[in-house]
Amino acid sequence: MALIVQKYGGTSVGSVERIQSVAKRVRETVQGGNTVVVVVSAMGKTTDGLVGLAKQISPNPSRREMDMLLSTGEQVSIALMSMALQEMGQPAISLTGAQVGIVTEAEYSLARILEIKTERMQRHLEQGKVIVVAGFQGISSIDELEITTLGRGGSDTSAVALAAALKANLCEIYTDVPGILTTDPRLVPQAKLMDEITCDEMLELASLGAKVLHPRSVEIAKNYGIPLVVRSSWTDDPGTKVVSPIPKPRPLVGLEITKAVDAVEFDTDQAKVALLRVPDRPGIAARLFGEIARQNVNVDLIIQSIHEGNSNDIAFTVVKNALLKAEAVAEAIAPALRSHPANDREAEVIVEKQMAKISIAGAGMIGRPGIAAQMFKALSAANVNIEMISTSEVKVSCTIAPDDCDRAIQALCEVFEVEDSPVCANNIAIGFAAAQGAIASSNAPPVRGVALDINQAQIAIRHVPDRPGLAAQIFGVLAQKISASIQLFNPNAVVLSTIIPPAILPLLSHKPMQK
Ligand code: ASP
Ligand code: MG
């Protein structure tokens, strides 16, 4: 007998008919010999409606009252779902987040789950009941019991966290699309359904704006190895499996705030090629990397940064023994790239023959800006100067001087409590050629999905001195001021820029940084 957590989104429970049809599916799952915990969202666009009501009363309502208000949407759904099940003769009980004991941080509107009590749920399950839990909400128990919410779209996170706490065999996310598509079908009608996607790929796509799954739910699935499926509540099609390797066991206490970093990786075999002042127009990167690819050179980090005027700097790293080839390509292309026809300044090629790359790997890096800040601070304390930075939801990588590598590894293993010996990234790096080899054997396409996020703003800080501690200082401030996502582009001696949600722009002061 399997324990299955099924989550139904707003459209799946958007009307009485939909609720009845979901109840039927739940009932059938039980009749198939399974124990079922159901998590539901608010009906249809209820949450948006509640936000609209609040805005009519206050342009800037208190976050506490917002959580009080928004949590009511899910409470309607659980009661109706439970009634629908009972009406079919299926014993069921609805529970709010507080009644279950979904304990969160004392942080309104974006709370992370600390722990989920399972005693009461176990008792009801043993009585043969289906439990219908309100998604998106929890309770903080620091001083007084306060209703909290997990952030918009957070019911997915409730469901996967419940699955982790109950050690469920499967978590199914039912939605109004057939599963995870290669891109947004409203923009690209040819978008295809994927049978399977890895948690890492999903995290990248989710944080880039694919709205199917709340990224934090994928983080939990990855950390606790929860078998996760995204499928349509309208059909019986199997949907998309979100898979991950079996993780190391971790405690269920501190569920969403456990270690974000599970490995420190390094690679001392890197060299850098930078093209300075290339024109800021379409086709430049395509030309450069097209030629590099034709020469069969593996490229690792690629960073483009804005420049004064209408030019860019593009820097990339390659393995040391490919440097000569890469440099030759860059030198050959540079003269043709004139950014200012008027003054005839040519793009300039700069090469660094030896550098090291150090990375922290895990889940939820962008969602937790404090992690990158912590990395930069540790490197700064070890007096390591960072050259290039690249961030993604599953990795933050910095290039540094090779002589600093040992110190950097030690510092990072210490702050992030990584006990295993750090992983040499040479063994796991997949460059262009390696990827092509892998594809030939597995016939998976090199690009698995494309996500669009139009809700981004960029801030750039110019004239940042190139010395240890500056990235740490800047990121420390950003992480402190905003708990929302920050995505770093490129720091170097000239500009450090980062992508943030536009809503938080006003929170950042315009005071110049201390040099
Ligand atoms: N009802 C909440 C929202 O609309 C949570 C959810 O549906 O996941 O954001
Ligand atoms: Mg959703």
Short mmCIF file of C-alpha atoms and ligand atoms in Angstrom, two decimals:
data_model
loop_
_atom_site.label_atom_id
_atom_site.label_comp_id
_atom_site.label_asym_id
_atom_site.label_seq_id
_atom_site.Cartn_x
_atom_site.Cartn_y
_atom_site.Cartn_z
CA MET A 1 0.00 0.00 0.00
CA ALA A 2 1.44 3.33 -1.04
CA LEU A 3 1.09 6.69 0.66
CA ILE A 4 0.43 9.31 -1.98
CA VAL A 5 0.26 13.09 -1.58
CA GLN A 6 -1.84 14.68 -4.32
CA LYS A 7 -1.88 18.42 -4.79
CA TYR A 8 -4.56 20.15 -6.83
CA GLY A 9 -4.03 23.73 -8.04
CA GLY A 10 -6.54 26.56 -8.28
CA THR A 11 -8.00 25.72 -11.70
CA SER A 12 -8.26 22.03 -10.78
CA VAL A 13 -10.61 22.99 -7.93
CA GLY A 14 -12.03 26.10 -9.63
CA SER A 15 -15.71 25.11 -9.50
CA VAL A 16 -18.08 22.73 -7.77
CA GLU A 17 -17.88 20.39 -10.78
CA ARG A 18 -14.09 20.47 -10.70
CA ILE A 19 -14.06 19.73 -6.97
CA GLN A 20 -16.36 16.78 -7.53
CA SER A 21 -14.22 15.48 -10.35
CA VAL A 22 -11.07 15.77 -8.20
CA ALA A 23 -12.85 14.02 -5.33
CA LYS A 24 -13.64 11.19 -7.73
CA ARG A 25 -9.99 10.83 -8.68
CA VAL A 26 -8.99 10.85 -5.00
CA ARG A 27 -11.59 8.21 -4.23
CA GLU A 28 -10.31 6.04 -7.09
CA THR A 29 -6.76 6.35 -5.80
CA VAL A 30 -7.95 5.14 -2.39
CA GLN A 31 -9.86 2.30 -3.99
CA GLY A 32 -6.65 1.34 -5.77
CA GLY A 33 -5.31 0.45 -2.33
CA ASN A 34 -3.50 3.69 -1.47
CA THR A 35 -3.52 6.05 1.45
CA VAL A 36 -4.05 9.61 0.25
CA VAL A 37 -3.27 13.07 1.60
CA VAL A 38 -4.71 15.82 -0.57
CA VAL A 39 -3.36 19.38 -0.67
CA VAL A 40 -5.45 22.04 -2.33
CA SER A 41 -5.01 25.61 -3.49
CA ALA A 42 -7.65 28.31 -3.29
CA MET A 43 -10.39 27.97 -5.91
CA GLY A 44 -9.60 29.53 -9.29
CA LYS A 45 -8.38 33.10 -8.99
CA THR A 46 -9.54 33.49 -5.38
CA THR A 47 -6.12 34.56 -4.09
CA ASP A 48 -5.82 37.29 -6.74
CA GLY A 49 -9.32 38.42 -5.80
CA LEU A 50 -8.36 38.68 -2.14
CA VAL A 51 -5.21 40.64 -3.02
CA GLY A 52 -7.42 43.00 -5.05
CA LEU A 53 -9.77 43.53 -2.12
CA ALA A 54 -6.89 44.37 0.19
CA LYS A 55 -5.46 46.86 -2.31
CA GLN A 56 -8.77 48.69 -2.37
CA ILE A 57 -8.42 49.30 1.33
CA SER A 58 -4.72 49.89 1.65
CA PRO A 59 -1.99 50.38 -0.95
CA ASN A 60 0.48 48.83 1.44
CA PRO A 61 -1.37 46.44 3.75
CA SER A 62 0.32 44.87 6.75
CA ARG A 63 1.92 41.55 5.88
CA ARG A 64 0.34 39.91 8.89
CA GLU A 65 -3.16 40.87 7.79
CA MET A 66 -2.38 39.80 4.22
CA ASP A 67 -1.49 36.31 5.45
CA MET A 68 -4.62 36.26 7.57
CA LEU A 69 -6.63 37.18 4.47
CA LEU A 70 -4.97 35.01 1.83
CA SER A 71 -4.97 31.87 3.97
CA THR A 72 -8.78 31.91 3.88
CA GLY A 73 -8.84 30.95 0.19
CA GLU A 74 -7.44 27.49 0.85
CA GLN A 75 -9.72 27.03 3.84
CA VAL A 76 -12.74 27.22 1.54
CA SER A 77 -11.28 24.57 -0.77
CA ILE A 78 -10.41 22.05 1.94
CA ALA A 79 -13.89 22.15 3.46
CA LEU A 80 -15.62 21.74 0.09
CA MET A 81 -13.24 18.98 -1.01
CA SER A 82 -13.76 17.11 2.20
CA MET A 83 -17.55 17.40 1.83
CA ALA A 84 -17.35 16.16 -1.75
CA LEU A 85 -15.39 13.10 -0.60
CA GLN A 86 -17.77 12.41 2.26
CA GLU A 87 -20.69 12.73 -0.13
CA MET A 88 -19.17 9.85 -2.15
CA GLY A 89 -18.92 7.76 0.98
CA GLN A 90 -15.22 8.39 1.40
CA PRO A 91 -14.29 9.28 5.00
CA ALA A 92 -12.28 12.53 4.90
CA ILE A 93 -11.21 15.37 7.15
CA SER A 94 -10.02 18.85 6.28
CA LEU A 95 -7.14 20.41 8.20
CA THR A 96 -5.63 23.89 8.07
CA GLY A 97 -1.86 24.30 8.20
CA ALA A 98 -2.12 25.11 11.90
CA GLN A 99 -4.23 22.04 12.63
CA VAL A 100 -1.71 19.78 10.93
CA GLY A 101 1.20 21.52 12.60
CA ILE A 102 2.99 22.93 9.56
CA VAL A 103 5.44 25.01 11.56
CA THR A 104 7.12 27.85 9.69
CA GLU A 105 9.51 30.70 10.36
CA ALA A 106 7.91 33.72 11.99
CA GLU A 107 8.01 35.52 8.67
CA TYR A 108 4.80 36.67 7.02
CA SER A 109 4.13 36.19 3.29
CA LEU A 110 7.31 34.25 2.46
CA ALA A 111 7.74 31.84 5.36
CA ARG A 112 9.87 28.74 5.02
CA ILE A 113 8.71 25.49 6.58
CA LEU A 114 10.66 24.41 9.65
CA GLU A 115 8.88 21.23 10.56
CA ILE A 116 5.67 19.32 9.94
CA LYS A 117 4.09 17.39 12.79
CA THR A 118 2.78 14.04 11.65
CA GLU A 119 1.02 12.61 14.75
CA ARG A 120 -2.44 13.92 14.00
CA MET A 121 -2.24 13.04 10.32
CA GLN A 122 -1.06 9.50 11.14
CA ARG A 123 -4.02 9.06 13.46
CA HIS A 124 -6.55 10.11 10.81
CA LEU A 125 -4.86 7.99 8.16
CA GLU A 126 -5.03 4.95 10.43
CA GLN A 127 -8.77 5.61 10.74
CA GLY A 128 -9.00 5.22 6.95
CA LYS A 129 -9.63 8.90 6.26
CA VAL A 130 -8.38 11.00 3.40
CA ILE A 131 -6.79 14.13 4.84
CA VAL A 132 -7.38 17.35 2.93
CA VAL A 133 -4.75 19.92 3.87
CA ALA A 134 -4.81 23.63 3.08
CA GLY A 135 -1.81 24.45 0.90
CA PHE A 136 0.32 27.60 1.05
CA GLN A 137 -0.14 28.18 4.79
CA GLY A 138 1.49 27.36 8.07
CA ILE A 139 1.79 28.51 11.61
CA SER A 140 4.68 30.12 13.41
CA SER A 141 5.12 29.15 16.99
CA ILE A 142 7.88 31.36 18.30
CA ASP A 143 5.91 33.59 20.66
CA GLU A 144 2.31 33.40 19.69
CA LEU A 145 0.59 31.23 17.12
CA GLU A 146 0.55 33.26 13.93
CA ILE A 147 -0.83 32.29 10.54
CA THR A 148 1.85 32.51 7.88
CA THR A 149 1.90 31.89 4.12
CA LEU A 150 4.70 30.44 2.03
CA GLY A 151 4.61 32.89 -0.89
CA ARG A 152 2.46 32.86 -4.02
CA GLY A 153 2.30 29.45 -5.62
CA GLY A 154 3.36 27.91 -2.32
CA SER A 155 0.87 25.03 -2.27
CA ASP A 156 3.32 22.94 -4.32
CA THR A 157 5.83 23.46 -1.53
CA SER A 158 3.26 22.44 1.10
CA ALA A 159 2.59 19.23 -0.83
CA VAL A 160 6.20 18.14 -1.29
CA ALA A 161 7.04 19.08 2.31
CA LEU A 162 4.12 16.97 3.53
CA ALA A 163 5.35 14.10 1.36
CA ALA A 164 8.82 14.43 2.92
CA ALA A 165 7.47 14.58 6.47
CA LEU A 166 5.15 11.60 5.95
CA LYS A 167 7.82 9.69 3.98
CA ALA A 168 5.26 9.32 1.20
CA ASN A 169 5.95 7.03 -1.73
CA LEU A 170 4.87 9.63 -4.28
CA CYS A 171 3.85 13.27 -4.59
CA GLU A 172 1.60 14.15 -7.53
CA ILE A 173 1.06 17.77 -8.53
CA TYR A 174 -2.17 18.06 -10.53
CA THR A 175 -2.48 21.14 -12.68
CA ASP A 176 -4.15 22.53 -15.81
CA VAL A 177 -1.30 21.66 -18.18
CA PRO A 178 -0.30 18.12 -19.19
CA GLY A 179 3.04 18.32 -17.36
CA ILE A 180 6.29 20.19 -17.85
CA LEU A 181 6.70 21.51 -21.36
CA THR A 182 9.92 22.45 -23.13
CA THR A 183 8.78 26.08 -23.11
CA ASP A 184 5.71 28.29 -22.78
CA PRO A 185 3.06 26.91 -25.18
CA ARG A 186 1.32 30.29 -25.32
CA LEU A 187 4.45 31.70 -26.97
CA VAL A 188 5.65 28.61 -28.81
CA PRO A 189 2.80 26.34 -29.92
CA GLN A 190 5.26 23.55 -30.79
CA ALA A 191 6.27 23.24 -27.11
CA LYS A 192 6.60 19.57 -26.22
CA LEU A 193 5.76 17.63 -23.11
CA MET A 194 8.76 16.12 -21.34
CA ASP A 195 8.39 12.61 -19.89
CA GLU A 196 11.09 13.26 -17.39
CA ILE A 197 13.19 16.15 -16.13
CA THR A 198 15.83 16.27 -13.41
CA CYS A 199 15.32 18.36 -10.30
CA ASP A 200 18.38 20.42 -11.25
CA GLU A 201 16.97 21.20 -14.69
CA MET A 202 13.61 21.97 -13.16
CA LEU A 203 15.17 24.30 -10.60
CA GLU A 204 16.89 26.23 -13.36
CA LEU A 205 13.70 26.44 -15.40
CA ALA A 206 11.53 27.24 -12.40
CA SER A 207 13.72 30.06 -11.19
CA LEU A 208 13.91 31.39 -14.73
CA GLY A 209 10.18 31.78 -14.75
CA ALA A 210 8.56 28.47 -15.68
CA LYS A 211 5.50 28.76 -13.51
CA VAL A 212 4.51 25.10 -13.27
CA LEU A 213 6.19 24.34 -9.98
CA HIS A 214 7.10 26.54 -7.04
CA PRO A 215 10.94 26.28 -7.05
CA ARG A 216 11.03 25.58 -3.32
CA SER A 217 8.97 22.43 -3.87
CA VAL A 218 11.64 21.15 -6.26
CA GLU A 219 14.33 22.00 -3.71
CA ILE A 220 12.57 19.83 -1.12
CA ALA A 221 12.02 17.00 -3.62
CA LYS A 222 15.73 17.08 -4.44
CA ASN A 223 16.91 17.30 -0.84
CA TYR A 224 14.68 14.48 0.42
CA GLY A 225 14.51 12.38 -2.74
CA ILE A 226 10.72 12.61 -3.10
CA PRO A 227 9.37 10.99 -6.28
CA LEU A 228 7.49 13.87 -7.88
CA VAL A 229 5.11 13.90 -10.85
CA VAL A 230 3.40 16.86 -12.54
CA ARG A 231 0.26 15.92 -14.45
CA SER A 232 -3.12 17.15 -15.63
CA SER A 233 -6.18 16.82 -13.44
CA TRP A 234 -8.32 16.60 -16.59
CA THR A 235 -6.82 13.42 -18.06
CA ASP A 236 -5.21 10.16 -17.00
CA ASP A 237 -2.01 10.89 -18.91
CA PRO A 238 1.15 10.17 -16.92
CA GLY A 239 2.57 13.73 -17.08
CA THR A 240 6.21 14.54 -16.27
CA LYS A 241 8.40 12.82 -13.68
CA VAL A 242 10.77 15.14 -11.82
CA VAL A 243 13.70 12.92 -10.87
CA SER A 244 16.80 13.29 -8.73
CA PRO A 245 19.58 11.04 -7.48
CA ILE A 246 19.07 9.51 -4.03
CA PRO A 247 20.19 12.20 -1.58
CA LYS A 248 22.09 11.82 1.66
CA PRO A 249 19.67 11.43 4.58
CA ARG A 250 18.90 14.73 6.31
CA PRO A 251 16.83 15.65 9.34
CA LEU A 252 13.19 16.67 8.89
CA VAL A 253 13.58 19.41 11.47
CA GLY A 254 14.58 22.66 9.79
CA LEU A 255 13.01 21.19 6.66
CA GLU A 256 13.32 24.19 4.38
CA ILE A 257 16.28 25.80 6.06
CA THR A 258 18.63 22.84 6.07
CA LYS A 259 21.95 23.13 4.35
CA ALA A 260 21.60 24.68 0.93
CA VAL A 261 25.11 23.65 -0.06
CA ASP A 262 25.99 20.00 -0.30
CA ALA A 263 29.24 20.08 -2.20
CA VAL A 264 32.28 22.24 -2.83
CA GLU A 265 33.78 21.68 -6.28
CA PHE A 266 36.99 22.96 -7.78
CA ASP A 267 38.84 22.94 -11.06
CA THR A 268 42.41 24.21 -11.28
CA ASP A 269 42.73 23.60 -14.97
CA GLN A 270 41.08 26.72 -16.33
CA ALA A 271 42.24 29.64 -18.44
CA LYS A 272 40.40 32.79 -19.34
CA VAL A 273 39.93 34.65 -22.59
CA ALA A 274 38.29 38.05 -22.49
CA LEU A 275 37.23 40.22 -25.39
CA LEU A 276 36.95 43.80 -24.27
CA ARG A 277 34.82 46.49 -25.90
CA VAL A 278 32.94 44.38 -28.40
CA PRO A 279 29.94 46.10 -29.98
CA ASP A 280 26.64 45.76 -28.14
CA ARG A 281 24.59 44.35 -30.99
CA PRO A 282 23.03 41.03 -31.95
CA GLY A 283 25.27 38.39 -33.47
CA ILE A 284 28.57 39.09 -31.73
CA ALA A 285 28.38 36.26 -29.20
CA ALA A 286 27.00 33.94 -31.87
CA ARG A 287 29.96 34.68 -34.10
CA LEU A 288 32.55 34.25 -31.37
CA PHE A 289 31.14 31.07 -29.85
CA GLY A 290 30.16 29.68 -33.23
CA GLU A 291 33.81 29.83 -34.26
CA ILE A 292 34.96 28.45 -30.90
CA ALA A 293 32.58 25.52 -31.27
CA ARG A 294 33.78 24.85 -34.82
CA GLN A 295 37.29 24.53 -33.37
CA ASN A 296 35.90 21.94 -30.95
CA VAL A 297 36.92 23.89 -27.87
CA ASN A 298 34.97 23.30 -24.64
CA VAL A 299 33.79 26.52 -23.06
CA ASP A 300 32.86 26.59 -19.40
CA LEU A 301 31.84 29.89 -17.76
CA ILE A 302 30.65 32.62 -20.10
CA ILE A 303 30.08 36.08 -18.76
CA GLN A 304 29.07 39.21 -20.61
CA SER A 305 29.06 42.52 -18.85
CA ILE A 306 27.80 45.92 -19.82
CA HIS A 307 30.29 48.64 -20.43
CA GLU A 308 30.26 52.38 -20.62
CA GLY A 309 28.79 53.38 -23.96
CA ASN A 310 27.56 50.86 -26.45
CA SER A 311 30.05 48.07 -25.97
CA ASN A 312 30.34 44.89 -23.93
CA ASP A 313 33.04 42.75 -22.43
CA ILE A 314 32.71 39.03 -23.03
CA ALA A 315 34.83 36.66 -20.99
CA PHE A 316 34.89 32.89 -20.99
CA THR A 317 36.96 30.11 -19.56
CA VAL A 318 38.37 27.04 -21.27
CA VAL A 319 40.55 24.16 -20.13
CA LYS A 320 44.18 25.21 -20.12
CA ASN A 321 45.29 23.10 -23.05
CA ALA A 322 42.63 24.62 -25.28
CA LEU A 323 43.75 28.16 -24.54
CA LEU A 324 45.91 28.61 -27.63
CA LYS A 325 43.08 27.64 -29.95
CA ALA A 326 40.55 29.81 -28.11
CA GLU A 327 42.92 32.76 -28.08
CA ALA A 328 43.59 32.39 -31.79
CA VAL A 329 39.86 32.47 -32.53
CA ALA A 330 39.35 35.54 -30.38
CA GLU A 331 42.34 37.33 -31.95
CA ALA A 332 41.09 36.52 -35.43
CA ILE A 333 37.65 37.91 -34.74
CA ALA A 334 38.62 40.96 -32.71
CA PRO A 335 39.75 43.26 -35.54
CA ALA A 336 36.40 42.86 -37.27
CA LEU A 337 34.52 43.96 -34.16
CA ARG A 338 34.71 47.69 -34.06
CA SER A 339 32.43 49.11 -31.44
CA HIS A 340 32.93 52.75 -32.34
CA PRO A 341 33.36 53.11 -36.09
CA ALA A 342 34.11 56.78 -35.46
CA ASN A 343 37.19 56.28 -33.34
CA ASP A 344 38.08 52.92 -34.79
CA ARG A 345 38.82 51.33 -31.44
CA GLU A 346 39.20 47.64 -31.89
CA ALA A 347 38.04 44.99 -29.51
CA GLU A 348 40.94 43.87 -27.39
CA VAL A 349 41.76 40.30 -26.34
CA ILE A 350 43.09 39.59 -22.89
CA VAL A 351 44.21 36.17 -21.78
CA GLU A 352 44.84 34.72 -18.38
CA LYS A 353 46.82 31.50 -18.73
CA GLN A 354 45.95 29.88 -15.48
CA MET A 355 43.06 30.18 -13.12
CA ALA A 356 40.96 28.07 -10.83
CA LYS A 357 37.22 27.75 -10.54
CA ILE A 358 35.57 27.04 -7.25
CA SER A 359 31.87 26.29 -6.87
CA ILE A 360 29.32 25.55 -4.23
CA ALA A 361 26.57 23.20 -5.38
CA GLY A 362 23.17 22.45 -3.90
CA ALA A 363 19.65 23.74 -4.32
CA GLY A 364 17.92 27.08 -3.98
CA MET A 365 20.87 29.44 -4.41
CA ILE A 366 18.99 32.23 -6.14
CA GLY A 367 16.05 32.00 -3.78
CA ARG A 368 18.42 32.42 -0.87
CA PRO A 369 20.71 35.35 -1.66
CA GLY A 370 22.36 34.91 1.73
CA ILE A 371 24.14 31.80 0.43
CA ALA A 372 26.10 33.63 -2.27
CA ALA A 373 26.81 36.43 0.20
CA GLN A 374 28.14 33.87 2.67
CA MET A 375 30.38 32.35 0.00
CA PHE A 376 31.86 35.73 -0.94
CA LYS A 377 32.35 36.62 2.70
CA ALA A 378 34.20 33.37 3.38
CA LEU A 379 36.44 33.94 0.36
CA SER A 380 37.08 37.50 1.43
CA ALA A 381 38.00 36.40 4.95
CA ALA A 382 40.47 33.96 3.39
CA ASN A 383 41.83 36.89 1.36
CA VAL A 384 40.82 35.34 -1.94
CA ASN A 385 40.08 37.72 -4.78
CA ILE A 386 37.11 36.75 -6.96
CA GLU A 387 37.41 37.35 -10.67
CA MET A 388 34.28 36.07 -12.34
CA ILE A 389 31.05 34.94 -10.73
CA SER A 390 28.30 32.89 -12.24
CA THR A 391 25.15 31.97 -10.35
CA SER A 392 22.35 29.56 -10.96
CA GLU A 393 19.70 27.97 -8.81
CA VAL A 394 21.96 24.95 -8.21
CA LYS A 395 25.46 26.44 -8.27
CA VAL A 396 27.53 29.54 -7.53
CA SER A 397 30.93 29.50 -9.23
CA CYS A 398 33.82 31.93 -8.88
CA THR A 399 37.09 32.01 -10.74
CA ILE A 400 40.10 32.77 -8.58
CA ALA A 401 43.90 32.63 -8.74
CA PRO A 402 45.16 29.00 -8.67
CA ASP A 403 47.38 29.77 -5.69
CA ASP A 404 44.29 30.68 -3.68
CA CYS A 405 42.46 27.46 -4.47
CA ASP A 406 43.42 25.41 -1.40
CA ARG A 407 42.60 28.27 0.95
CA ALA A 408 39.28 28.84 -0.81
CA ILE A 409 38.29 25.17 -0.59
CA GLN A 410 39.12 25.06 3.08
CA ALA A 411 37.17 28.21 3.82
CA LEU A 412 34.10 27.07 1.89
CA CYS A 413 34.03 23.55 3.33
CA GLU A 414 34.19 25.14 6.75
CA VAL A 415 31.38 27.71 6.40
CA PHE A 416 29.06 25.37 4.57
CA GLU A 417 29.91 22.39 6.76
CA VAL A 418 30.80 20.18 3.84
CA GLU A 419 32.67 17.26 5.33
CA ASP A 420 33.33 15.12 2.27
CA SER A 421 36.46 15.93 0.37
CA PRO A 422 35.67 18.52 -2.27
CA VAL A 423 34.89 17.25 -5.73
CA CYS A 424 37.32 17.94 -8.52
CA ALA A 425 35.08 19.43 -11.17
CA ASN A 426 37.27 18.16 -14.03
CA ASN A 427 35.62 14.82 -13.61
CA ILE A 428 32.11 16.11 -13.94
CA ALA A 429 32.46 19.07 -16.27
CA ILE A 430 30.42 18.79 -19.40
CA GLY A 431 31.63 21.09 -22.11
CA PHE A 432 30.39 21.37 -25.66
CA ALA A 433 32.26 18.29 -26.89
CA ALA A 434 31.52 16.15 -23.88
CA ALA A 435 27.86 17.11 -24.07
CA GLN A 436 27.78 16.20 -27.72
CA GLY A 437 29.26 12.81 -26.87
CA ALA A 438 26.67 12.26 -24.17
CA ILE A 439 23.85 13.26 -26.47
CA ALA A 440 25.01 10.92 -29.19
CA SER A 441 24.74 8.07 -26.74
CA SER A 442 21.52 9.02 -24.96
CA ASN A 443 19.77 10.95 -27.72
CA ALA A 444 18.60 13.61 -25.24
CA PRO A 445 18.71 17.07 -26.82
CA PRO A 446 21.44 19.43 -25.50
CA VAL A 447 18.85 22.06 -24.60
CA ARG A 448 15.95 20.57 -22.70
CA GLY A 449 13.79 23.59 -22.09
CA VAL A 450 13.54 27.33 -22.48
CA ALA A 451 12.05 29.64 -19.86
CA LEU A 452 11.13 33.27 -20.06
CA ASP A 453 10.95 35.66 -17.14
CA ILE A 454 9.82 39.13 -18.06
CA ASN A 455 9.64 40.25 -14.48
CA GLN A 456 13.26 41.26 -13.99
CA ALA A 457 15.18 44.42 -13.30
CA GLN A 458 18.90 44.93 -13.44
CA ILE A 459 21.08 47.02 -11.21
CA ALA A 460 24.69 47.69 -12.05
CA ILE A 461 27.31 49.08 -9.76
CA ARG A 462 30.14 50.69 -11.66
CA HIS A 463 33.77 51.16 -10.71
CA VAL A 464 33.94 48.39 -8.16
CA PRO A 465 37.57 47.95 -7.11
CA ASP A 466 39.03 44.53 -7.94
CA ARG A 467 40.02 43.30 -4.52
CA PRO A 468 38.90 40.70 -1.99
CA GLY A 469 35.80 41.52 -0.02
CA LEU A 470 33.95 43.79 -2.43
CA ALA A 471 31.51 41.19 -3.75
CA ALA A 472 30.96 40.05 -0.17
CA GLN A 473 30.22 43.59 0.94
CA ILE A 474 27.78 44.32 -1.86
CA PHE A 475 26.03 40.98 -1.67
CA GLY A 476 25.87 41.12 2.08
CA VAL A 477 23.88 44.35 1.82
CA LEU A 478 21.62 43.00 -0.92
CA ALA A 479 20.92 39.77 0.94
CA GLN A 480 20.12 41.66 4.11
CA LYS A 481 17.79 44.17 2.50
CA ILE A 482 15.85 41.78 0.36
CA SER A 483 15.02 38.21 1.01
CA ALA A 484 13.85 37.79 -2.57
CA SER A 485 15.95 36.40 -5.35
CA ILE A 486 19.08 38.02 -6.62
CA GLN A 487 20.92 36.73 -9.62
CA LEU A 488 24.44 37.87 -10.11
CA PHE A 489 25.74 38.62 -13.54
CA ASN A 490 29.30 39.63 -13.45
CA PRO A 491 31.65 41.32 -11.12
CA ASN A 492 34.95 42.55 -12.33
CA ALA A 493 37.04 45.62 -11.91
CA VAL A 494 34.48 47.68 -13.78
CA VAL A 495 30.92 46.65 -13.13
CA LEU A 496 29.02 44.35 -10.85
CA SER A 497 25.52 43.78 -11.98
CA THR A 498 22.71 41.68 -10.70
CA ILE A 499 19.17 40.81 -11.71
CA ILE A 500 16.46 41.30 -9.13
CA PRO A 501 12.67 41.39 -9.08
CA PRO A 502 11.58 44.95 -9.99
CA ALA A 503 9.41 45.27 -6.90
CA ILE A 504 12.45 45.45 -4.66
CA LEU A 505 14.29 48.14 -6.59
CA PRO A 506 12.94 50.93 -4.36
CA LEU A 507 14.30 49.14 -1.30
CA LEU A 508 17.85 49.61 -2.42
CA SER A 509 19.37 52.89 -1.41
CA HIS A 510 21.21 54.97 -3.94
CA LYS A 511 24.13 55.68 -1.68
CA PRO A 512 27.42 55.03 -3.42
CA MET A 513 29.40 52.09 -2.08
CA GLN A 514 32.44 52.88 -0.03
CA LYS A 515 35.55 52.21 -2.01
N1 ASP B 1 -3.40 30.20 -3.56
C1 ASP B 1 -2.03 30.57 -3.53
C2 ASP B 1 -1.68 31.42 -4.75
O1 ASP B 1 -2.52 31.67 -5.58
C3 ASP B 1 -1.12 29.40 -3.38
C4 ASP B 1 -1.15 28.41 -4.50
O2 ASP B 1 -2.09 28.34 -5.25
O3 ASP B 1 -0.17 27.67 -4.65
O4 ASP B 1 -0.58 31.86 -4.88
MG MG B 2 0.95 26.81 -8.90
#
